[in-house]
Coordinates of C-alpha atoms in Angstrom, one line a residue:
Chain A
M1 CA -22.2 -17.3 -28.6
S2 CA -19.5 -15.8 -30.8
A3 CA -15.8 -16.3 -30.2
T4 CA -15.5 -12.5 -29.4
D5 CA -18.2 -12.8 -26.6
F6 CA -16.5 -15.8 -25.0
P7 CA -13.7 -14.1 -22.9
A8 CA -16.4 -12.2 -20.9
L9 CA -18.7 -15.1 -20.2
T10 CA -18.9 -16.6 -16.7
A11 CA -19.1 -20.3 -16.1
G12 CA -22.7 -19.8 -15.0
M13 CA -23.6 -18.2 -18.3
I14 CA -21.8 -20.8 -20.4
S15 CA -23.5 -23.8 -18.7
A16 CA -26.9 -22.1 -18.9
Q17 CA -26.5 -21.4 -22.6
I18 CA -25.4 -25.0 -23.2
R19 CA -28.3 -26.5 -21.3
E20 CA -30.7 -24.1 -23.2
G21 CA -29.1 -25.3 -26.4
T22 CA -28.1 -21.8 -27.6
T23 CA -24.5 -22.8 -27.8
S24 CA -22.6 -26.1 -27.9
P25 CA -19.8 -27.5 -25.8
R26 CA -17.8 -27.8 -29.0
D27 CA -18.1 -24.0 -29.8
V28 CA -17.2 -23.2 -26.2
V29 CA -14.0 -25.4 -26.3
R30 CA -13.1 -24.0 -29.7
A31 CA -13.5 -20.4 -28.4
S32 CA -11.3 -21.2 -25.4
F33 CA -8.5 -22.6 -27.6
A34 CA -8.8 -19.6 -30.1
R35 CA -8.5 -17.2 -27.2
S36 CA -5.4 -19.1 -25.9
R37 CA -3.8 -19.0 -29.3
G38 CA -4.3 -15.3 -29.5
V39 CA -2.8 -14.3 -26.1
N40 CA -0.6 -17.2 -24.8
S41 CA 2.6 -17.1 -26.8
A42 CA 5.6 -18.1 -24.7
A43 CA 7.8 -15.6 -26.6
D44 CA 5.8 -12.4 -26.2
G45 CA 2.4 -13.4 -24.7
L46 CA 1.2 -14.6 -21.3
N47 CA 3.1 -18.0 -21.3
A48 CA 0.3 -19.1 -18.9
I49 CA -0.5 -22.4 -20.6
L50 CA 1.9 -25.4 -20.6
W51 CA 0.0 -28.4 -21.9
T52 CA -3.1 -28.9 -24.0
D53 CA -4.8 -31.5 -26.1
E54 CA -7.3 -29.7 -28.3
K55 CA -8.4 -32.9 -30.1
A56 CA -9.2 -34.7 -26.8
A57 CA -11.0 -31.7 -25.4
L58 CA -13.2 -31.5 -28.6
E59 CA -13.9 -35.2 -28.4
E60 CA -15.0 -34.7 -24.8
A61 CA -17.2 -31.8 -25.9
E62 CA -18.8 -34.0 -28.5
T63 CA -19.5 -36.7 -25.9
L64 CA -21.2 -34.2 -23.7
S65 CA -23.3 -32.9 -26.6
T66 CA -24.5 -36.4 -27.2
Q67 CA -25.4 -36.9 -23.6
L68 CA -27.3 -33.6 -23.5
S69 CA -29.3 -34.4 -26.6
G70 CA -30.4 -37.6 -24.7
A71 CA -31.9 -37.8 -21.3
S72 CA -29.2 -36.0 -19.4
Q73 CA -29.9 -32.5 -18.0
G74 CA -26.2 -31.8 -17.8
G75 CA -24.2 -30.9 -14.7
V76 CA -23.9 -27.4 -13.2
L77 CA -20.6 -27.0 -15.1
A78 CA -21.9 -28.5 -18.4
G79 CA -19.4 -27.6 -21.1
V80 CA -17.4 -25.2 -19.0
P81 CA -13.7 -25.2 -20.0
I82 CA -11.4 -25.3 -17.0
A83 CA -7.6 -24.8 -16.7
V84 CA -5.7 -26.6 -14.0
K85 CA -2.4 -25.8 -12.3
D86 CA 0.4 -28.2 -13.3
N87 CA 0.7 -29.7 -9.9
I88 CA -2.8 -31.2 -9.9
C89 CA -2.9 -34.7 -11.4
T90 CA -4.9 -35.1 -14.6
L91 CA -5.2 -38.3 -16.7
G92 CA -4.9 -36.8 -20.2
L93 CA -2.3 -34.1 -19.8
P94 CA 1.2 -34.0 -18.2
T95 CA 1.7 -33.1 -14.6
T96 CA 5.2 -31.6 -14.2
C97 CA 4.9 -29.0 -11.5
A98 CA 6.8 -26.8 -14.0
S99 CA 9.9 -28.7 -13.0
K100 CA 12.5 -30.5 -15.1
I101 CA 12.5 -33.3 -12.6
L102 CA 9.0 -34.3 -13.8
A103 CA 9.5 -33.6 -17.5
G104 CA 7.1 -35.7 -19.5
Y105 CA 5.3 -37.2 -16.5
V106 CA 1.6 -38.2 -17.1
S107 CA -0.1 -39.3 -14.0
P108 CA -1.8 -42.7 -13.8
F109 CA -4.5 -41.3 -11.6
E110 CA -6.7 -38.2 -11.4
A111 CA -7.1 -35.8 -8.5
T112 CA -10.5 -36.1 -6.7
A113 CA -11.2 -32.4 -7.3
I114 CA -10.8 -33.0 -11.1
T115 CA -13.0 -36.0 -11.0
R116 CA -15.7 -34.0 -9.3
L117 CA -15.5 -31.1 -11.7
R118 CA -15.7 -33.5 -14.7
E119 CA -18.7 -35.3 -13.2
E120 CA -20.5 -32.0 -13.4
G121 CA -19.7 -31.6 -17.1
A122 CA -16.5 -29.5 -16.9
I123 CA -13.9 -30.0 -19.7
I124 CA -10.3 -29.7 -18.7
V125 CA -8.6 -27.8 -21.5
A126 CA -5.2 -26.9 -20.2
K127 CA -2.5 -27.3 -17.6
T128 CA -1.1 -24.0 -16.4
N129 CA 2.4 -22.6 -15.8
M130 CA 3.4 -22.1 -12.1
D131 CA 6.4 -21.5 -9.9
E132 CA 8.3 -24.8 -9.7
F133 CA 6.6 -27.1 -7.1
A134 CA 4.5 -24.0 -6.1
M135 CA 7.5 -22.4 -4.5
G136 CA 7.3 -18.7 -5.3
S137 CA 5.2 -15.5 -5.4
S138 CA 5.7 -14.3 -8.9
T139 CA 5.6 -17.3 -11.3
E140 CA 9.2 -16.5 -12.4
N141 CA 10.5 -19.8 -11.0
S142 CA 9.2 -22.0 -13.7
A143 CA 11.4 -24.3 -15.8
Y144 CA 9.3 -23.1 -18.7
G145 CA 9.9 -19.3 -18.2
P146 CA 7.9 -16.6 -16.4
V147 CA 4.2 -15.9 -16.8
R148 CA 3.2 -12.3 -17.7
N149 CA 0.3 -10.4 -16.2
P150 CA -2.5 -9.8 -18.7
V151 CA -3.2 -6.3 -17.1
D152 CA 0.5 -5.2 -17.8
M153 CA 2.7 -7.7 -19.6
R154 CA 5.9 -6.2 -18.0
R155 CA 4.7 -7.3 -14.6
V156 CA 4.4 -10.6 -12.8
P157 CA 0.9 -12.2 -12.3
G158 CA 1.8 -13.2 -8.8
G159 CA 2.4 -16.8 -7.8
S160 CA 2.7 -19.5 -7.4
S161 CA -0.5 -20.2 -9.4
G162 CA 0.3 -17.3 -11.8
G163 CA -0.6 -19.3 -15.0
S164 CA -4.1 -20.1 -13.8
A165 CA -4.7 -16.5 -12.7
A166 CA -3.5 -15.1 -16.0
A167 CA -5.6 -17.6 -18.0
V168 CA -8.8 -16.5 -16.1
A169 CA -8.0 -12.8 -16.2
A170 CA -7.3 -13.0 -20.0
G171 CA -10.5 -14.8 -20.8
I172 CA -9.1 -18.2 -21.8
V173 CA -11.2 -19.9 -19.2
P174 CA -13.9 -18.7 -16.8
I175 CA -12.6 -20.9 -13.9
A176 CA -9.1 -22.3 -13.2
L177 CA -7.7 -24.3 -10.3
G178 CA -4.6 -23.3 -8.3
S179 CA -3.2 -24.5 -5.1
E180 CA -2.7 -22.5 -1.9
T181 CA 0.1 -23.1 0.6
G182 CA 0.8 -19.5 1.7
G183 CA -1.3 -17.3 -0.6
S184 CA -0.6 -18.8 -4.0
V185 CA -4.1 -18.3 -5.2
R186 CA -5.2 -15.1 -3.4
Q187 CA -2.0 -13.2 -4.2
P188 CA -2.2 -13.8 -8.0
A189 CA -5.9 -13.2 -7.9
S190 CA -5.2 -9.8 -6.3
F191 CA -2.4 -9.0 -8.9
C192 CA -4.6 -10.0 -11.9
G193 CA -7.9 -8.4 -10.7
I194 CA -9.9 -11.7 -10.3
V195 CA -11.4 -13.8 -7.5
G196 CA -9.4 -16.5 -5.7
A197 CA -10.9 -18.5 -2.8
K198 CA -8.9 -20.7 -0.4
P199 CA -11.2 -23.0 1.5
T200 CA -10.8 -24.2 5.1
Y201 CA -7.9 -26.7 5.4
G202 CA -9.6 -30.1 4.9
R203 CA -12.5 -28.7 2.9
V204 CA -11.2 -30.0 -0.5
S205 CA -9.5 -33.3 -0.9
R206 CA -5.7 -33.1 -1.5
Y207 CA -5.7 -36.4 -3.3
G208 CA -3.9 -35.9 -6.6
L209 CA -2.4 -32.5 -5.6
V210 CA 1.4 -33.0 -5.6
A211 CA 2.3 -32.3 -2.0
F212 CA 4.4 -29.2 -1.1
A213 CA 3.5 -28.6 2.6
S214 CA 0.9 -31.1 3.6
S215 CA -0.4 -29.3 6.6
L216 CA -1.1 -26.1 4.5
D217 CA -1.9 -27.2 1.0
Q218 CA -5.4 -26.7 -0.4
I219 CA -6.7 -26.8 -4.0
S220 CA -8.5 -23.5 -4.6
P221 CA -10.4 -22.0 -7.5
F222 CA -9.9 -18.8 -9.5
A223 CA -12.9 -17.1 -11.3
R224 CA -13.9 -13.7 -12.6
N225 CA -16.7 -13.3 -10.1
V226 CA -17.7 -14.6 -6.7
D227 CA -20.5 -16.7 -8.0
D228 CA -18.3 -18.8 -10.2
A229 CA -15.7 -19.2 -7.4
A230 CA -18.4 -20.4 -5.1
L231 CA -19.8 -22.8 -7.7
A232 CA -16.4 -24.4 -8.4
L233 CA -15.7 -24.8 -4.6
E234 CA -19.1 -26.2 -4.0
V235 CA -18.5 -28.9 -6.6
M236 CA -15.0 -29.8 -5.3
A237 CA -15.7 -29.7 -1.5
G238 CA -16.4 -32.7 0.7
A239 CA -14.8 -35.7 2.3
D240 CA -12.8 -38.2 0.2
P241 CA -11.7 -41.6 1.4
F242 CA -8.4 -41.1 -0.5
D243 CA -7.4 -38.1 1.7
S244 CA -7.6 -38.8 5.4
T245 CA -7.2 -35.1 6.2
S246 CA -10.4 -34.2 4.1
A247 CA -13.0 -33.2 6.6
D248 CA -16.2 -35.2 7.1
Q249 CA -18.3 -32.0 7.3
P250 CA -21.4 -31.3 5.3
V251 CA -21.1 -29.0 2.3
P252 CA -23.8 -26.3 2.4
S253 CA -24.9 -24.5 -0.7
Y254 CA -22.7 -21.4 -1.0
R255 CA -24.8 -19.8 -3.8
E256 CA -28.4 -20.1 -2.7
Q257 CA -28.0 -17.1 -0.4
F258 CA -26.8 -15.0 -3.4
V259 CA -30.1 -15.3 -5.2
S260 CA -32.3 -14.8 -2.1
R261 CA -30.3 -11.8 -0.8
A262 CA -29.1 -10.0 -3.9
T263 CA -31.9 -7.4 -3.9
I264 CA -32.1 -6.7 -0.2
P265 CA -30.6 -3.3 0.6
S266 CA -29.5 -4.2 4.1
V267 CA -28.0 -7.5 2.9
L268 CA -25.3 -7.5 5.7
D269 CA -27.6 -6.6 8.6
G270 CA -26.4 -8.5 11.7
V271 CA -23.0 -9.3 10.3
T272 CA -20.0 -8.0 12.2
I273 CA -16.8 -7.4 10.2
G274 CA -13.5 -7.1 11.9
I275 CA -10.7 -4.9 10.6
P276 CA -7.4 -6.2 12.0
K277 CA -5.1 -3.3 12.6
E278 CA -2.0 -5.3 11.9
Y279 CA -3.0 -5.6 8.2
F280 CA -3.0 -1.8 7.9
P281 CA 0.5 -0.7 8.9
D282 CA 1.6 2.9 8.4
M283 CA 3.7 1.9 5.4
L284 CA 0.8 0.3 3.5
D285 CA 0.6 1.7 0.0
S286 CA -1.8 4.7 0.1
G287 CA -3.7 3.6 -3.0
I288 CA -4.4 0.2 -1.5
R289 CA -5.5 1.8 1.8
R290 CA -7.9 4.2 0.0
L291 CA -9.6 1.3 -1.9
C292 CA -9.9 -0.8 1.3
D293 CA -11.4 2.2 3.1
R294 CA -14.0 2.5 0.2
S295 CA -14.9 -1.2 0.5
I296 CA -15.3 -0.9 4.3
E297 CA -17.7 2.0 3.7
Y298 CA -19.7 -0.1 1.4
L299 CA -19.8 -3.0 3.9
R300 CA -21.0 -0.5 6.5
A301 CA -23.6 0.9 4.1
M302 CA -25.0 -2.6 3.6
G303 CA -25.7 -2.9 7.3
A304 CA -22.6 -4.6 8.6
T305 CA -21.2 -3.5 11.9
V306 CA -17.5 -2.7 11.4
K307 CA -15.0 -3.0 14.4
E308 CA -11.3 -2.7 14.7
V309 CA -9.7 -5.9 16.0
S310 CA -6.2 -7.2 16.7
L311 CA -4.4 -10.4 15.6
P312 CA -1.3 -9.7 17.6
H313 CA 1.0 -12.5 16.2
T314 CA 0.5 -11.5 12.5
S315 CA 4.1 -10.2 12.0
L316 CA 5.4 -13.7 13.0
A317 CA 3.6 -15.4 10.1
I318 CA 6.3 -15.2 7.5
P319 CA 9.1 -16.5 9.8
V320 CA 6.8 -19.3 10.9
Y321 CA 5.7 -20.1 7.4
Y322 CA 9.2 -20.1 6.0
I323 CA 10.2 -22.7 8.6
I324 CA 7.2 -25.0 8.4
A325 CA 6.6 -25.0 4.7
P326 CA 10.3 -25.8 3.7
A327 CA 10.5 -28.4 6.4
E328 CA 7.4 -30.2 5.1
A329 CA 8.7 -29.7 1.5
S330 CA 12.1 -31.2 2.2
S331 CA 10.3 -34.3 3.3
N332 CA 7.6 -34.4 0.5
L333 CA 10.1 -33.7 -2.3
A334 CA 12.4 -36.6 -1.2
R335 CA 10.2 -38.8 -3.5
F336 CA 11.6 -37.1 -6.6
D337 CA 14.8 -39.1 -6.9
G338 CA 14.7 -40.6 -10.4
V339 CA 13.4 -43.9 -9.3
R340 CA 9.6 -43.9 -9.9
Y341 CA 8.9 -41.0 -12.2
G342 CA 10.5 -38.3 -14.4
P343 CA 13.9 -38.4 -16.1
R344 CA 16.8 -40.2 -14.5
E345 CA 20.4 -39.0 -14.7
K346 CA 22.9 -41.7 -15.7
T347 CA 25.9 -42.0 -13.5
D348 CA 28.5 -44.7 -12.6
D349 CA 28.2 -43.8 -9.0
G350 CA 25.6 -46.2 -7.7
L351 CA 22.1 -45.5 -6.3
R352 CA 23.1 -42.6 -4.1
G353 CA 25.1 -41.0 -6.9
M354 CA 22.0 -41.3 -9.2
Y355 CA 19.8 -39.7 -6.5
E356 CA 22.2 -36.7 -6.2
A357 CA 22.7 -36.3 -9.9
T358 CA 19.0 -36.5 -10.7
R359 CA 17.9 -34.2 -8.0
S360 CA 20.6 -31.6 -8.6
A361 CA 19.9 -31.5 -12.3
G362 CA 16.1 -31.6 -11.9
F363 CA 15.4 -29.0 -9.2
G364 CA 15.7 -25.2 -9.9
P365 CA 17.4 -22.7 -7.5
E366 CA 14.4 -21.8 -5.3
V367 CA 13.3 -25.4 -4.8
T368 CA 16.9 -26.3 -3.9
R369 CA 17.1 -23.4 -1.5
R370 CA 13.9 -24.5 0.3
I371 CA 14.9 -28.1 0.5
L372 CA 18.2 -27.1 2.1
L373 CA 16.5 -24.7 4.4
G374 CA 13.9 -27.3 5.4
T375 CA 16.5 -30.0 6.0
Y376 CA 18.5 -27.6 8.1
V377 CA 15.6 -26.6 10.4
L378 CA 14.7 -30.3 10.9
S379 CA 18.3 -31.4 11.5
A380 CA 19.7 -32.5 14.9
G381 CA 20.6 -29.5 17.0
Y382 CA 18.3 -27.0 15.2
Y383 CA 14.9 -28.8 15.3
D384 CA 13.9 -27.3 18.7
A385 CA 15.1 -23.8 18.0
Y386 CA 13.4 -23.6 14.6
Y387 CA 10.8 -26.2 13.7
R388 CA 9.3 -26.9 17.2
K389 CA 9.3 -23.2 18.0
A390 CA 7.6 -22.4 14.7
Q391 CA 4.9 -25.0 15.4
A392 CA 4.3 -23.4 18.8
V393 CA 4.0 -19.9 17.3
R394 CA 1.7 -21.3 14.7
G395 CA -0.6 -22.3 17.5
L396 CA -0.6 -18.6 18.7
I397 CA -1.4 -17.4 15.2
T398 CA -4.3 -19.8 15.0
R399 CA -5.5 -18.7 18.5
D400 CA -5.5 -15.1 17.3
F401 CA -8.2 -16.0 14.7
T402 CA -10.3 -18.2 17.0
N403 CA -10.3 -15.5 19.6
V404 CA -11.7 -12.8 17.4
F405 CA -14.3 -15.1 15.9
A406 CA -15.3 -16.2 19.5
D407 CA -15.7 -12.5 20.3
G408 CA -18.5 -12.1 17.8
I409 CA -16.6 -11.3 14.6
D410 CA -18.2 -13.0 11.6
A411 CA -15.6 -12.1 9.0
L412 CA -12.4 -10.1 8.7
F413 CA -11.6 -7.6 5.9
T414 CA -8.0 -6.8 4.9
P415 CA -5.9 -6.0 1.9
T416 CA -4.7 -9.2 0.1
T417 CA -1.2 -7.9 -0.6
P418 CA 1.0 -5.1 0.6
T419 CA 1.7 -4.0 -3.0
T420 CA 0.3 -4.2 -6.5
A421 CA 1.9 -6.5 -9.2
F422 CA 5.6 -5.7 -9.4
P423 CA 7.8 -5.7 -12.6
I424 CA 9.2 -9.0 -13.8
G425 CA 12.8 -9.4 -12.5
S426 CA 12.5 -6.6 -9.9
I427 CA 12.9 -8.7 -6.7
S428 CA 16.1 -10.8 -6.3
D429 CA 16.3 -11.1 -2.5
P430 CA 14.5 -14.3 -1.5
Y431 CA 13.1 -12.9 1.8
E432 CA 11.8 -9.7 0.1
M433 CA 9.9 -12.0 -2.2
Y434 CA 8.6 -14.0 0.8
L435 CA 7.1 -10.8 2.2
S436 CA 4.5 -10.8 -0.7
D437 CA 2.7 -13.4 1.4
I438 CA 2.6 -11.3 4.6
F439 CA -1.2 -10.9 4.6
T440 CA -2.1 -14.3 3.2
A441 CA 0.1 -16.9 4.9
T442 CA -1.7 -16.3 8.3
S443 CA -4.9 -18.0 6.9
N444 CA -3.0 -21.0 5.7
L445 CA -1.2 -21.4 9.1
A446 CA -4.5 -21.1 11.0
G447 CA -6.5 -23.2 8.4
V448 CA -9.3 -20.6 8.0
P449 CA -11.0 -19.9 4.7
A450 CA -10.0 -16.7 2.9
L451 CA -11.0 -15.1 -0.4
S452 CA -9.4 -12.3 -2.5
M453 CA -11.6 -10.2 -4.7
P454 CA -11.0 -7.1 -6.9
I455 CA -11.8 -3.9 -5.1
G456 CA -10.4 -1.3 -7.6
R457 CA -7.2 -0.2 -9.2
S458 CA -4.3 1.8 -8.0
G459 CA -1.9 3.3 -10.6
G460 CA -3.8 1.3 -13.2
L461 CA -3.1 -2.0 -11.4
P462 CA -5.6 -4.3 -9.7
V463 CA -6.0 -4.3 -5.9
G464 CA -7.4 -7.2 -4.0
G465 CA -9.5 -7.1 -0.8
Q466 CA -9.4 -10.2 1.4
I467 CA -12.3 -11.7 3.4
I468 CA -11.4 -14.2 6.0
A469 CA -14.0 -16.3 7.9
K470 CA -14.0 -18.9 10.7
H471 CA -13.2 -22.6 10.0
F472 CA -15.8 -24.1 7.6
D473 CA -17.8 -20.8 7.4
E474 CA -17.3 -20.5 3.6
P475 CA -21.0 -19.5 3.4
M476 CA -20.2 -16.3 5.4
M477 CA -17.0 -15.6 3.4
F478 CA -19.0 -15.9 0.1
R479 CA -21.9 -13.9 1.5
V480 CA -19.8 -10.9 2.4
A481 CA -17.8 -11.2 -0.9
Y482 CA -20.9 -11.4 -3.0
A483 CA -22.5 -8.4 -1.3
L484 CA -19.3 -6.3 -1.7
E485 CA -19.0 -7.3 -5.4
Q486 CA -22.6 -6.2 -6.0
A487 CA -22.0 -2.9 -4.2
L488 CA -18.7 -2.1 -6.0
G489 CA -20.0 -3.0 -9.5
A490 CA -17.8 -1.6 -12.1
E491 CA -15.7 0.2 -9.5
A492 CA -14.0 -3.1 -8.7
H493 CA -12.1 -2.7 -11.9
T494 CA -11.5 1.0 -12.1
Chain B
M1 CA 23.3 -19.5 14.9
A2 CA 25.2 -18.7 11.6
V3 CA 25.1 -21.4 8.9
T4 CA 28.5 -22.5 7.8
H5 CA 29.9 -24.0 4.6
D6 CA 30.1 -27.4 6.4
D7 CA 26.4 -27.1 7.6
V8 CA 25.3 -26.6 4.0
L9 CA 27.3 -29.5 2.7
H10 CA 25.9 -31.6 5.6
V11 CA 22.3 -30.8 4.9
A12 CA 22.8 -31.2 1.2
S13 CA 24.1 -34.7 1.8
L14 CA 21.1 -35.5 4.0
A15 CA 18.8 -34.1 1.2
R16 CA 20.6 -36.0 -1.5
L17 CA 21.6 -32.9 -3.3
A18 CA 25.0 -32.1 -4.8
V19 CA 26.1 -28.5 -4.2
N20 CA 28.0 -26.9 -7.0
P21 CA 31.2 -25.5 -5.3
S22 CA 30.8 -22.3 -7.2
R23 CA 27.4 -21.7 -5.6
L24 CA 28.4 -22.6 -2.1
D25 CA 29.2 -19.1 -0.9
D26 CA 25.9 -17.8 -2.3
I27 CA 23.9 -20.5 -0.7
V28 CA 25.5 -19.9 2.7
R29 CA 24.8 -16.2 2.4
E30 CA 21.2 -16.7 1.3
L31 CA 20.4 -19.2 4.1
N32 CA 21.9 -16.9 6.7
G33 CA 20.0 -14.0 5.3
I34 CA 16.7 -15.9 5.6
L35 CA 17.4 -17.4 9.0
A36 CA 18.3 -14.0 10.4
H37 CA 14.6 -13.1 10.0
M38 CA 13.6 -16.2 12.0
E39 CA 15.5 -15.2 15.1
V40 CA 12.5 -13.1 16.3
L41 CA 10.7 -16.4 17.1
A42 CA 13.1 -17.1 20.0
E43 CA 11.7 -14.1 21.8
V44 CA 8.1 -15.3 21.7
E45 CA 6.7 -16.8 24.9
T46 CA 5.0 -20.1 23.8
G47 CA 4.8 -22.1 27.0
D48 CA 5.9 -25.7 26.6
G49 CA 4.8 -25.9 23.0
S50 CA 2.5 -28.8 23.7
E51 CA -0.7 -27.1 22.8
D52 CA -3.2 -28.6 20.4
T53 CA -2.2 -27.9 16.9
S54 CA -5.4 -28.6 15.0
Y55 CA -5.7 -26.3 12.0
T56 CA -9.2 -27.1 11.1
G57 CA -10.9 -25.9 14.2
L58 CA -12.3 -29.4 14.6
P59 CA -11.5 -31.6 17.5
A60 CA -8.5 -34.0 16.9
T61 CA -11.0 -36.9 16.8
S62 CA -12.4 -35.5 13.5
T63 CA -9.5 -37.3 11.7
P64 CA -9.5 -40.6 13.5
L65 CA -7.4 -43.6 12.4
R66 CA -9.4 -45.6 9.9
E67 CA -9.4 -49.1 8.6
D68 CA -7.0 -49.3 5.7
S69 CA -9.7 -50.9 3.6
S70 CA -9.8 -48.9 0.4
G71 CA -7.3 -51.2 -1.3
P72 CA -4.7 -50.3 -3.9
I73 CA -5.5 -47.2 -6.0
P74 CA -6.5 -48.2 -9.5
M75 CA -4.0 -46.8 -12.1
A76 CA -5.1 -45.8 -15.6
R77 CA -1.8 -46.8 -17.1
P78 CA 1.0 -49.2 -16.1
I79 CA 4.2 -48.2 -14.4
E80 CA 6.2 -48.7 -17.6
S81 CA 4.5 -45.6 -18.9
F82 CA 6.0 -43.3 -16.3
A83 CA 8.9 -45.0 -14.5
P84 CA 12.4 -44.4 -15.9
S85 CA 13.4 -48.1 -16.0
T86 CA 11.4 -51.2 -15.5
R87 CA 11.5 -55.0 -16.0
H88 CA 8.7 -57.5 -15.6
G89 CA 6.5 -54.9 -13.9
F90 CA 9.2 -53.9 -11.3
I91 CA 11.1 -50.6 -11.2
L92 CA 14.9 -51.0 -11.8
V93 CA 17.4 -48.9 -9.9
P94 CA 21.2 -48.7 -10.0
R95 CA 23.0 -51.1 -7.7
L96 CA 22.9 -50.3 -4.0
A97 CA 26.1 -49.3 -2.1
S98 CA 28.2 -52.3 -1.3
H99 CA 30.5 -52.9 1.7
A100 CA 33.4 -51.8 -0.6
D101 CA 31.7 -48.5 -1.1
E102 CA 31.3 -48.0 2.6
I103 CA 35.0 -48.6 3.2
S104 CA 36.1 -46.4 0.3
E105 CA 34.0 -43.5 1.7

């Protein structure tokens, strides 16, 4: 493997080459860092990477090489460099959530998802830039400056996991972790032309993921193809005693079906795909609509039955999401008060004065806005009108999904976002920014798995198609996505 | 239900945030702008709101109460490495409010 080949290699290719002995973990790690140095400059590059430790990563690579030269066969991710969003706890690198309030914080424990990846041989090479505390849709809300989209550096990569998306799209790493609360992996995957897969709520342990909205959050992988995304999710999924909301459900193989079905022309025979009409409004960008129509034709050509369906409460998802998520955030972020971690502001105003000074200096404008909003909707006199009502409507949104799946729909196909990547600095109204999540937040509210994959370009910019399946039916989600990826071939990026 | 300046100052106090007076007008305007979009929920028929709110599609019994038996989580480094102020393994904080503080407020 040469350094010039590296950016195009998938995780599957890298681990296979390492196990065959045709390349070494050290060469792979060096190639990842070389690529990062070439494209990541904060001044005029991607600004996707916040923290690295090249020496430690190379030492890990050497340790792996030693193991592989002995009896070890190596894990399924042997030597694969992985970047991790800065809100997922790692032992060797800081975890700051791109916030001043956690400046310099290095976690004393590691997220379960990270442990599982490392047990399979993955090497964590970087922590990635993000919207502060995962609050945003453009990765412009970071204390460390905005991330730029590798496809067009004047545009946002999407958010809040924009650093991880940019790192994968630019070839720094084949796999990166993000976190989903309302679309924070699928939306940037769509904007950067890569794959992002949000699992069912409870499929991946949240232990070590800094909590934003606990009933919505899920760690989710980015990759450049469906196979790598399935591989990463398969490794991370499963119950964890450290997260009582992780589901005690078996984890089937997501990738076995790819091999056995790849060459069958009627690969989607017997599969019924629903097209929810609410995701195709009249004002939908014509380029996005055209590419969705092309994908739907491919799904039909592969044997799928395609039916129009209705998810009637879709338009209520953003109002519901922007009540529930800030409400949970206002509670979760109470812990950042200058007592246990991060910098502490010095005041002569007692404990309460220290809390206020530390929090006001540490949180950026969007986080402050959401804490105020969340505290307001939970406060006496407004709780019933906002929070309780939003929870009830969330139940209706969930029922929309369970109804269509109960009616024989196996998976839904929609656009991931209503627009392509927008220019940096072009959206200043908070609610207009929130509407970026209009097609993704529904899946988080209902807890169902959903994946975004590239389906072509409009005006030179990537467009994502979204595949949504029923709870814990990640196998169906990946099956449809893999088939569509094979059918589209190079058209997914043109 | 328009948000007022007093509402913002009240919730900021609850959230332990100090609001810069020069930002107060903007925050009131922004919160009212966002909450105006939430009014649509009031028109939705939701029954008594007591429906099951399981988001995993699993029965509520899938996340039963468990014995708290896993013990303390092992930490790779001591609290001195990440807490702002410690002594003898304990975290130090500024003095708590006294009775005098309560009276002066």
